[in-house]
JSON list of C-alpha atoms and ligand atoms in Angstrom, two decimals:
[
{"chain": "A", "resi": 1, "resn": "UNK", "atom": "CA", "xyz": [6.94, -9.13, -10.88]},
{"chain": "A", "resi": 2, "resn": "UNK", "atom": "CA", "xyz": [4.21, -10.01, -8.43]},
{"chain": "A", "resi": 3, "resn": "UNK", "atom": "CA", "xyz": [2.71, -13.46, -9.07]},
{"chain": "A", "resi": 4, "resn": "UNK", "atom": "CA", "xyz": [-1.06, -13.26, -9.12]},
{"chain": "A", "resi": 5, "resn": "UNK", "atom": "CA", "xyz": [-2.38, -15.87, -6.65]},
{"chain": "A", "resi": 6, "resn": "UNK", "atom": "CA", "xyz": [-5.20, -18.23, -7.59]},
{"chain": "A", "resi": 7, "resn": "UNK", "atom": "CA", "xyz": [-6.83, -20.75, -5.26]},
{"chain": "A", "resi": 8, "resn": "UNK", "atom": "CA", "xyz": [-9.17, -23.70, -5.54]},
{"chain": "A", "resi": 9, "resn": "UNK", "atom": "CA", "xyz": [-11.71, -22.10, -3.21]},
{"chain": "A", "resi": 10, "resn": "UNK", "atom": "CA", "xyz": [-13.54, -25.20, -1.94]},
{"chain": "A", "resi": 11, "resn": "UNK", "atom": "CA", "xyz": [-10.27, -27.04, -1.34]},
{"chain": "A", "resi": 12, "resn": "UNK", "atom": "CA", "xyz": [-8.89, -23.94, 0.37]},
{"chain": "A", "resi": 13, "resn": "UNK", "atom": "CA", "xyz": [-11.92, -23.82, 2.69]},
{"chain": "A", "resi": 14, "resn": "UNK", "atom": "CA", "xyz": [-12.08, -27.56, 3.37]},
{"chain": "A", "resi": 15, "resn": "UNK", "atom": "CA", "xyz": [-8.43, -27.73, 4.35]},
{"chain": "A", "resi": 16, "resn": "UNK", "atom": "CA", "xyz": [-8.36, -24.51, 6.36]},
{"chain": "A", "resi": 17, "resn": "UNK", "atom": "CA", "xyz": [-5.60, -23.10, 4.19]},
{"chain": "A", "resi": 18, "resn": "UNK", "atom": "CA", "xyz": [-4.25, -19.64, 4.73]},
{"chain": "A", "resi": 19, "resn": "UNK", "atom": "CA", "xyz": [-2.56, -16.88, 2.79]},
{"chain": "A", "resi": 20, "resn": "UNK", "atom": "CA", "xyz": [-1.08, -14.02, 4.78]},
{"chain": "A", "resi": 21, "resn": "UNK", "atom": "CA", "xyz": [0.88, -11.57, 2.72]},
{"chain": "A", "resi": 22, "resn": "UNK", "atom": "CA", "xyz": [1.21, -8.09, 1.26]},
{"chain": "A", "resi": 23, "resn": "UNK", "atom": "CA", "xyz": [0.29, -6.88, -2.16]},
{"chain": "A", "resi": 24, "resn": "UNK", "atom": "CA", "xyz": [1.27, -3.58, -3.78]},
{"chain": "A", "resi": 25, "resn": "UNK", "atom": "CA", "xyz": [-1.66, -1.19, -4.21]},
{"chain": "A", "resi": 26, "resn": "UNK", "atom": "CA", "xyz": [-0.50, -0.87, -7.82]},
{"chain": "A", "resi": 27, "resn": "UNK", "atom": "CA", "xyz": [-1.51, -4.51, -8.33]},
{"chain": "A", "resi": 28, "resn": "UNK", "atom": "CA", "xyz": [-5.22, -3.62, -8.23]},
{"chain": "A", "resi": 29, "resn": "UNK", "atom": "CA", "xyz": [-6.07, -2.32, -11.69]},
{"chain": "A", "resi": 30, "resn": "UNK", "atom": "CA", "xyz": [-9.75, -1.43, -11.12]},
{"chain": "A", "resi": 31, "resn": "UNK", "atom": "CA", "xyz": [-8.93, 0.38, -7.91]},
{"chain": "A", "resi": 32, "resn": "UNK", "atom": "CA", "xyz": [-6.74, 2.87, -9.78]},
{"chain": "A", "resi": 33, "resn": "UNK", "atom": "CA", "xyz": [-9.83, 4.79, -10.98]},
{"chain": "A", "resi": 34, "resn": "UNK", "atom": "CA", "xyz": [-10.58, 6.00, -7.46]},
{"chain": "A", "resi": 35, "resn": "UNK", "atom": "CA", "xyz": [-7.00, 6.46, -6.30]},
{"chain": "A", "resi": 36, "resn": "UNK", "atom": "CA", "xyz": [-4.91, 9.60, -6.31]},
{"chain": "A", "resi": 37, "resn": "UNK", "atom": "CA", "xyz": [-1.79, 7.46, -6.61]},
{"chain": "A", "resi": 38, "resn": "UNK", "atom": "CA", "xyz": [-0.83, 3.81, -6.25]},
{"chain": "A", "resi": 39, "resn": "UNK", "atom": "CA", "xyz": [1.76, 4.13, -3.47]},
{"chain": "A", "resi": 40, "resn": "UNK", "atom": "CA", "xyz": [1.95, 1.58, -0.68]},
{"chain": "A", "resi": 41, "resn": "UNK", "atom": "CA", "xyz": [1.03, -1.99, 0.10]},
{"chain": "A", "resi": 42, "resn": "UNK", "atom": "CA", "xyz": [-2.03, -3.68, 1.48]},
{"chain": "A", "resi": 43, "resn": "UNK", "atom": "CA", "xyz": [-1.79, -6.54, 3.90]},
{"chain": "A", "resi": 44, "resn": "UNK", "atom": "CA", "xyz": [-4.33, -9.29, 3.52]},
{"chain": "A", "resi": 45, "resn": "UNK", "atom": "CA", "xyz": [-5.19, -12.57, 5.08]},
{"chain": "A", "resi": 46, "resn": "UNK", "atom": "CA", "xyz": [-7.31, -15.23, 3.49]},
{"chain": "A", "resi": 47, "resn": "UNK", "atom": "CA", "xyz": [-8.37, -18.10, 5.71]},
{"chain": "A", "resi": 48, "resn": "UNK", "atom": "CA", "xyz": [-10.29, -21.16, 4.63]},
{"chain": "A", "resi": 49, "resn": "UNK", "atom": "CA", "xyz": [-13.12, -21.86, 7.10]},
{"chain": "A", "resi": 50, "resn": "UNK", "atom": "CA", "xyz": [-16.76, -22.83, 7.42]},
{"chain": "A", "resi": 51, "resn": "UNK", "atom": "CA", "xyz": [-19.76, -21.23, 9.02]},
{"chain": "A", "resi": 52, "resn": "UNK", "atom": "CA", "xyz": [-21.69, -22.75, 11.95]},
{"chain": "A", "resi": 53, "resn": "UNK", "atom": "CA", "xyz": [-23.79, -24.77, 9.51]},
{"chain": "A", "resi": 54, "resn": "UNK", "atom": "CA", "xyz": [-20.65, -26.31, 8.07]},
{"chain": "A", "resi": 55, "resn": "UNK", "atom": "CA", "xyz": [-20.87, -24.39, 4.81]},
{"chain": "A", "resi": 56, "resn": "UNK", "atom": "CA", "xyz": [-17.48, -23.67, 3.23]},
{"chain": "A", "resi": 57, "resn": "UNK", "atom": "CA", "xyz": [-16.31, -20.09, 3.57]},
{"chain": "A", "resi": 58, "resn": "UNK", "atom": "CA", "xyz": [-13.40, -17.75, 3.13]},
{"chain": "A", "resi": 59, "resn": "UNK", "atom": "CA", "xyz": [-12.53, -15.30, 5.86]},
{"chain": "A", "resi": 60, "resn": "UNK", "atom": "CA", "xyz": [-11.02, -12.21, 4.29]},
{"chain": "A", "resi": 61, "resn": "UNK", "atom": "CA", "xyz": [-9.12, -9.55, 6.15]},
{"chain": "A", "resi": 62, "resn": "UNK", "atom": "CA", "xyz": [-7.57, -6.54, 4.45]},
{"chain": "A", "resi": 63, "resn": "UNK", "atom": "CA", "xyz": [-5.72, -3.64, 6.01]},
{"chain": "A", "resi": 64, "resn": "UNK", "atom": "CA", "xyz": [-3.48, -0.84, 4.92]},
{"chain": "A", "resi": 65, "resn": "UNK", "atom": "CA", "xyz": [-3.52, 2.72, 3.67]},
{"chain": "A", "resi": 66, "resn": "UNK", "atom": "CA", "xyz": [-4.53, 3.96, 0.28]},
{"chain": "A", "resi": 67, "resn": "UNK", "atom": "CA", "xyz": [-4.67, 7.42, -1.22]},
{"chain": "A", "resi": 68, "resn": "UNK", "atom": "CA", "xyz": [-8.15, 8.25, -2.47]},
{"chain": "A", "resi": 69, "resn": "UNK", "atom": "CA", "xyz": [-8.99, 11.45, -4.29]},
{"chain": "A", "resi": 70, "resn": "UNK", "atom": "CA", "xyz": [-11.01, 14.01, -2.36]},
{"chain": "A", "resi": 71, "resn": "UNK", "atom": "CA", "xyz": [-14.22, 14.70, -4.30]},
{"chain": "A", "resi": 72, "resn": "UNK", "atom": "CA", "xyz": [-14.20, 18.36, -3.28]},
{"chain": "A", "resi": 73, "resn": "UNK", "atom": "CA", "xyz": [-10.61, 19.47, -3.93]},
{"chain": "A", "resi": 74, "resn": "UNK", "atom": "CA", "xyz": [-9.34, 16.48, -5.99]},
{"chain": "A", "resi": 75, "resn": "UNK", "atom": "CA", "xyz": [-6.19, 16.20, -3.88]},
{"chain": "A", "resi": 76, "resn": "UNK", "atom": "CA", "xyz": [-4.91, 13.04, -2.20]},
{"chain": "A", "resi": 77, "resn": "UNK", "atom": "CA", "xyz": [-6.85, 11.81, 0.80]},
{"chain": "A", "resi": 78, "resn": "UNK", "atom": "CA", "xyz": [-5.37, 9.23, 3.18]},
{"chain": "A", "resi": 79, "resn": "UNK", "atom": "CA", "xyz": [-7.78, 6.40, 3.71]},
{"chain": "A", "resi": 80, "resn": "UNK", "atom": "CA", "xyz": [-7.31, 3.49, 6.11]},
{"chain": "A", "resi": 81, "resn": "UNK", "atom": "CA", "xyz": [-8.70, 0.16, 5.03]},
{"chain": "A", "resi": 82, "resn": "UNK", "atom": "CA", "xyz": [-9.71, -2.22, 7.82]},
{"chain": "A", "resi": 83, "resn": "UNK", "atom": "CA", "xyz": [-12.01, -4.75, 6.33]},
{"chain": "A", "resi": 84, "resn": "UNK", "atom": "CA", "xyz": [-13.05, -8.20, 7.54]},
{"chain": "A", "resi": 85, "resn": "UNK", "atom": "CA", "xyz": [-15.62, -10.37, 5.84]},
{"chain": "A", "resi": 86, "resn": "UNK", "atom": "CA", "xyz": [-16.79, -13.94, 5.75]},
{"chain": "A", "resi": 87, "resn": "UNK", "atom": "CA", "xyz": [-17.74, -15.03, 2.27]},
{"chain": "A", "resi": 88, "resn": "UNK", "atom": "CA", "xyz": [-19.69, -18.24, 1.85]},
{"chain": "A", "resi": 89, "resn": "UNK", "atom": "CA", "xyz": [-18.73, -20.35, -1.14]},
{"chain": "A", "resi": 90, "resn": "UNK", "atom": "CA", "xyz": [-21.89, -21.24, -3.04]},
{"chain": "A", "resi": 91, "resn": "UNK", "atom": "CA", "xyz": [-23.29, -22.49, -6.27]},
{"chain": "A", "resi": 92, "resn": "UNK", "atom": "CA", "xyz": [-25.53, -20.11, -8.20]},
{"chain": "A", "resi": 93, "resn": "UNK", "atom": "CA", "xyz": [-28.81, -21.29, -6.65]},
{"chain": "A", "resi": 94, "resn": "UNK", "atom": "CA", "xyz": [-27.50, -20.86, -3.11]},
{"chain": "A", "resi": 95, "resn": "UNK", "atom": "CA", "xyz": [-26.13, -17.47, -3.99]},
{"chain": "A", "resi": 96, "resn": "UNK", "atom": "CA", "xyz": [-29.63, -16.24, -4.84]},
{"chain": "A", "resi": 97, "resn": "UNK", "atom": "CA", "xyz": [-31.02, -17.55, -1.55]},
{"chain": "A", "resi": 98, "resn": "UNK", "atom": "CA", "xyz": [-28.18, -15.86, 0.35]},
{"chain": "A", "resi": 99, "resn": "UNK", "atom": "CA", "xyz": [-28.98, -12.50, -1.17]},
{"chain": "A", "resi": 100, "resn": "UNK", "atom": "CA", "xyz": [-32.31, -12.60, 0.67]},
{"chain": "A", "resi": 101, "resn": "UNK", "atom": "CA", "xyz": [-30.74, -13.79, 3.92]},
{"chain": "A", "resi": 102, "resn": "UNK", "atom": "CA", "xyz": [-28.14, -11.03, 4.07]},
{"chain": "A", "resi": 103, "resn": "UNK", "atom": "CA", "xyz": [-26.32, -12.49, 7.04]},
{"chain": "A", "resi": 104, "resn": "UNK", "atom": "CA", "xyz": [-23.22, -13.31, 5.05]},
{"chain": "A", "resi": 105, "resn": "UNK", "atom": "CA", "xyz": [-22.16, -12.43, 1.58]},
{"chain": "A", "resi": 106, "resn": "UNK", "atom": "CA", "xyz": [-21.64, -15.26, -0.82]},
{"chain": "A", "resi": 107, "resn": "UNK", "atom": "CA", "xyz": [-19.41, -15.76, -3.80]},
{"chain": "A", "resi": 108, "resn": "UNK", "atom": "CA", "xyz": [-19.42, -18.44, -6.42]},
{"chain": "A", "resi": 109, "resn": "UNK", "atom": "CA", "xyz": [-17.20, -21.37, -5.55]},
{"chain": "A", "resi": 110, "resn": "UNK", "atom": "CA", "xyz": [-14.40, -21.39, -8.07]},
{"chain": "A", "resi": 111, "resn": "UNK", "atom": "CA", "xyz": [-11.65, -23.94, -8.63]},
{"chain": "A", "resi": 112, "resn": "UNK", "atom": "CA", "xyz": [-9.48, -21.14, -10.00]},
{"chain": "A", "resi": 113, "resn": "UNK", "atom": "CA", "xyz": [-10.40, -18.16, -7.85]},
{"chain": "A", "resi": 114, "resn": "UNK", "atom": "CA", "xyz": [-8.50, -14.97, -8.60]},
{"chain": "A", "resi": 115, "resn": "UNK", "atom": "CA", "xyz": [-7.56, -13.82, -5.09]},
{"chain": "A", "resi": 116, "resn": "UNK", "atom": "CA", "xyz": [-6.64, -10.27, -6.07]},
{"chain": "A", "resi": 117, "resn": "UNK", "atom": "CA", "xyz": [-9.93, -9.80, -7.95]},
{"chain": "A", "resi": 118, "resn": "UNK", "atom": "CA", "xyz": [-11.78, -11.01, -4.86]},
{"chain": "A", "resi": 119, "resn": "UNK", "atom": "CA", "xyz": [-9.89, -8.59, -2.61]},
{"chain": "A", "resi": 120, "resn": "UNK", "atom": "CA", "xyz": [-10.45, -5.79, -5.07]},
{"chain": "A", "resi": 121, "resn": "UNK", "atom": "CA", "xyz": [-14.22, -6.44, -5.09]},
{"chain": "A", "resi": 122, "resn": "UNK", "atom": "CA", "xyz": [-14.25, -6.33, -1.29]},
{"chain": "A", "resi": 123, "resn": "UNK", "atom": "CA", "xyz": [-12.28, -3.08, -1.24]},
{"chain": "A", "resi": 124, "resn": "UNK", "atom": "CA", "xyz": [-14.38, -1.37, -3.91]},
{"chain": "A", "resi": 125, "resn": "UNK", "atom": "CA", "xyz": [-17.68, -2.41, -2.31]},
{"chain": "A", "resi": 126, "resn": "UNK", "atom": "CA", "xyz": [-16.66, -0.90, 0.99]},
{"chain": "A", "resi": 127, "resn": "UNK", "atom": "CA", "xyz": [-15.09, 2.39, -0.06]},
{"chain": "A", "resi": 128, "resn": "UNK", "atom": "CA", "xyz": [-16.95, 5.63, 0.67]},
{"chain": "A", "resi": 129, "resn": "UNK", "atom": "CA", "xyz": [-18.92, 6.69, -2.43]},
{"chain": "A", "resi": 130, "resn": "UNK", "atom": "CA", "xyz": [-17.80, 10.28, -2.21]},
{"chain": "A", "resi": 131, "resn": "UNK", "atom": "CA", "xyz": [-14.66, 10.56, -0.07]},
{"chain": "A", "resi": 132, "resn": "UNK", "atom": "CA", "xyz": [-13.77, 14.03, 1.15]},
{"chain": "A", "resi": 133, "resn": "UNK", "atom": "CA", "xyz": [-11.28, 15.65, 3.51]},
{"chain": "A", "resi": 134, "resn": "UNK", "atom": "CA", "xyz": [-12.63, 16.94, 6.78]},
{"chain": "A", "resi": 135, "resn": "UNK", "atom": "CA", "xyz": [-13.56, 20.57, 6.20]},
{"chain": "A", "resi": 136, "resn": "UNK", "atom": "CA", "xyz": [-10.48, 21.96, 7.97]},
{"chain": "A", "resi": 137, "resn": "UNK", "atom": "CA", "xyz": [-8.15, 19.80, 5.91]},
{"chain": "A", "resi": 138, "resn": "UNK", "atom": "CA", "xyz": [-9.73, 20.30, 2.51]},
{"chain": "A", "resi": 139, "resn": "UNK", "atom": "CA", "xyz": [-7.93, 22.67, 0.19]},
{"chain": "A", "resi": 140, "resn": "UNK", "atom": "CA", "xyz": [-11.05, 23.80, -1.68]},
{"chain": "A", "resi": 141, "resn": "UNK", "atom": "CA", "xyz": [-12.92, 24.67, 1.48]},
{"chain": "A", "resi": 142, "resn": "UNK", "atom": "CA", "xyz": [-10.03, 26.82, 2.68]},
{"chain": "A", "resi": 143, "resn": "UNK", "atom": "CA", "xyz": [-9.95, 28.68, -0.61]},
{"chain": "A", "resi": 144, "resn": "UNK", "atom": "CA", "xyz": [-13.72, 29.29, -0.42]},
{"chain": "A", "resi": 145, "resn": "UNK", "atom": "CA", "xyz": [-13.46, 30.60, 3.13]},
{"chain": "A", "resi": 146, "resn": "UNK", "atom": "CA", "xyz": [-10.88, 33.15, 2.03]},
{"chain": "A", "resi": 147, "resn": "UNK", "atom": "CA", "xyz": [-13.19, 34.23, -0.79]},
{"chain": "A", "resi": 148, "resn": "UNK", "atom": "CA", "xyz": [-16.07, 34.74, 1.61]},
{"chain": "A", "resi": 149, "resn": "UNK", "atom": "CA", "xyz": [-13.93, 37.09, 3.67]},
{"chain": "A", "resi": 150, "resn": "UNK", "atom": "CA", "xyz": [-13.67, 39.45, 0.70]},
{"chain": "A", "resi": 151, "resn": "UNK", "atom": "CA", "xyz": [-16.53, 41.55, -0.60]},
{"chain": "A", "resi": 152, "resn": "UNK", "atom": "CA", "xyz": [-18.11, 39.87, -3.54]},
{"chain": "A", "resi": 153, "resn": "UNK", "atom": "CA", "xyz": [-18.32, 42.26, -6.54]},
{"chain": "A", "resi": 154, "resn": "UNK", "atom": "CA", "xyz": [-22.07, 41.66, -6.94]},
{"chain": "A", "resi": 155, "resn": "UNK", "atom": "CA", "xyz": [-22.65, 42.33, -3.27]},
{"chain": "A", "resi": 156, "resn": "UNK", "atom": "CA", "xyz": [-21.04, 45.73, -3.80]},
{"chain": "A", "resi": 157, "resn": "UNK", "atom": "CA", "xyz": [-23.41, 46.42, -6.69]},
{"chain": "A", "resi": 158, "resn": "UNK", "atom": "CA", "xyz": [-26.42, 45.52, -4.53]},
{"chain": "A", "resi": 159, "resn": "UNK", "atom": "CA", "xyz": [-25.33, 48.11, -2.00]},
{"chain": "A", "resi": 160, "resn": "UNK", "atom": "CA", "xyz": [-24.94, 50.79, -4.66]},
{"chain": "A", "resi": 161, "resn": "UNK", "atom": "CA", "xyz": [-28.43, 50.11, -6.05]},
{"chain": "A", "resi": 162, "resn": "UNK", "atom": "CA", "xyz": [-30.03, 50.48, -2.64]},
{"chain": "A", "resi": 163, "resn": "UNK", "atom": "CA", "xyz": [-28.63, 53.97, -2.15]},
{"chain": "B", "resi": 201, "resn": "ZN", "atom": "ZN1", "xyz": [-10.31, 17.98, -0.16]}
]
């Protein structure tokens, strides 16, 4: 059983702590809705840091492969995650200010931060909204192309009417 990691986020940032490990894709429950299957692992690194104004931050890095579902043919679609982000740790007031700034994203500082939930948010926010195979690789598109090669029954009727 995979132990769900929690951190004291401000302490983690202040002391430059680091987590560098792998997590099974199956460990992300909300992600399952957009996945074809839960095979594989994701590698992530969480590094306590601060920005150039000395504000506490977490540097998040996630990489690995997941299997999304193609929105055209509904078959598995390999997707490579390479995501890096700096998240400033804020109180609620600062978080509102940050939303206008838009240089960095902020999250609420939390003494019991659920690391997997944080990673999952980052993954979900950065996935394509409507993932699809490239047209040559998509099974639906190939089926449609074959159809187009044949005479459509209604097209035949049109020809008959014109005679
Ligand atoms: Zn497809």
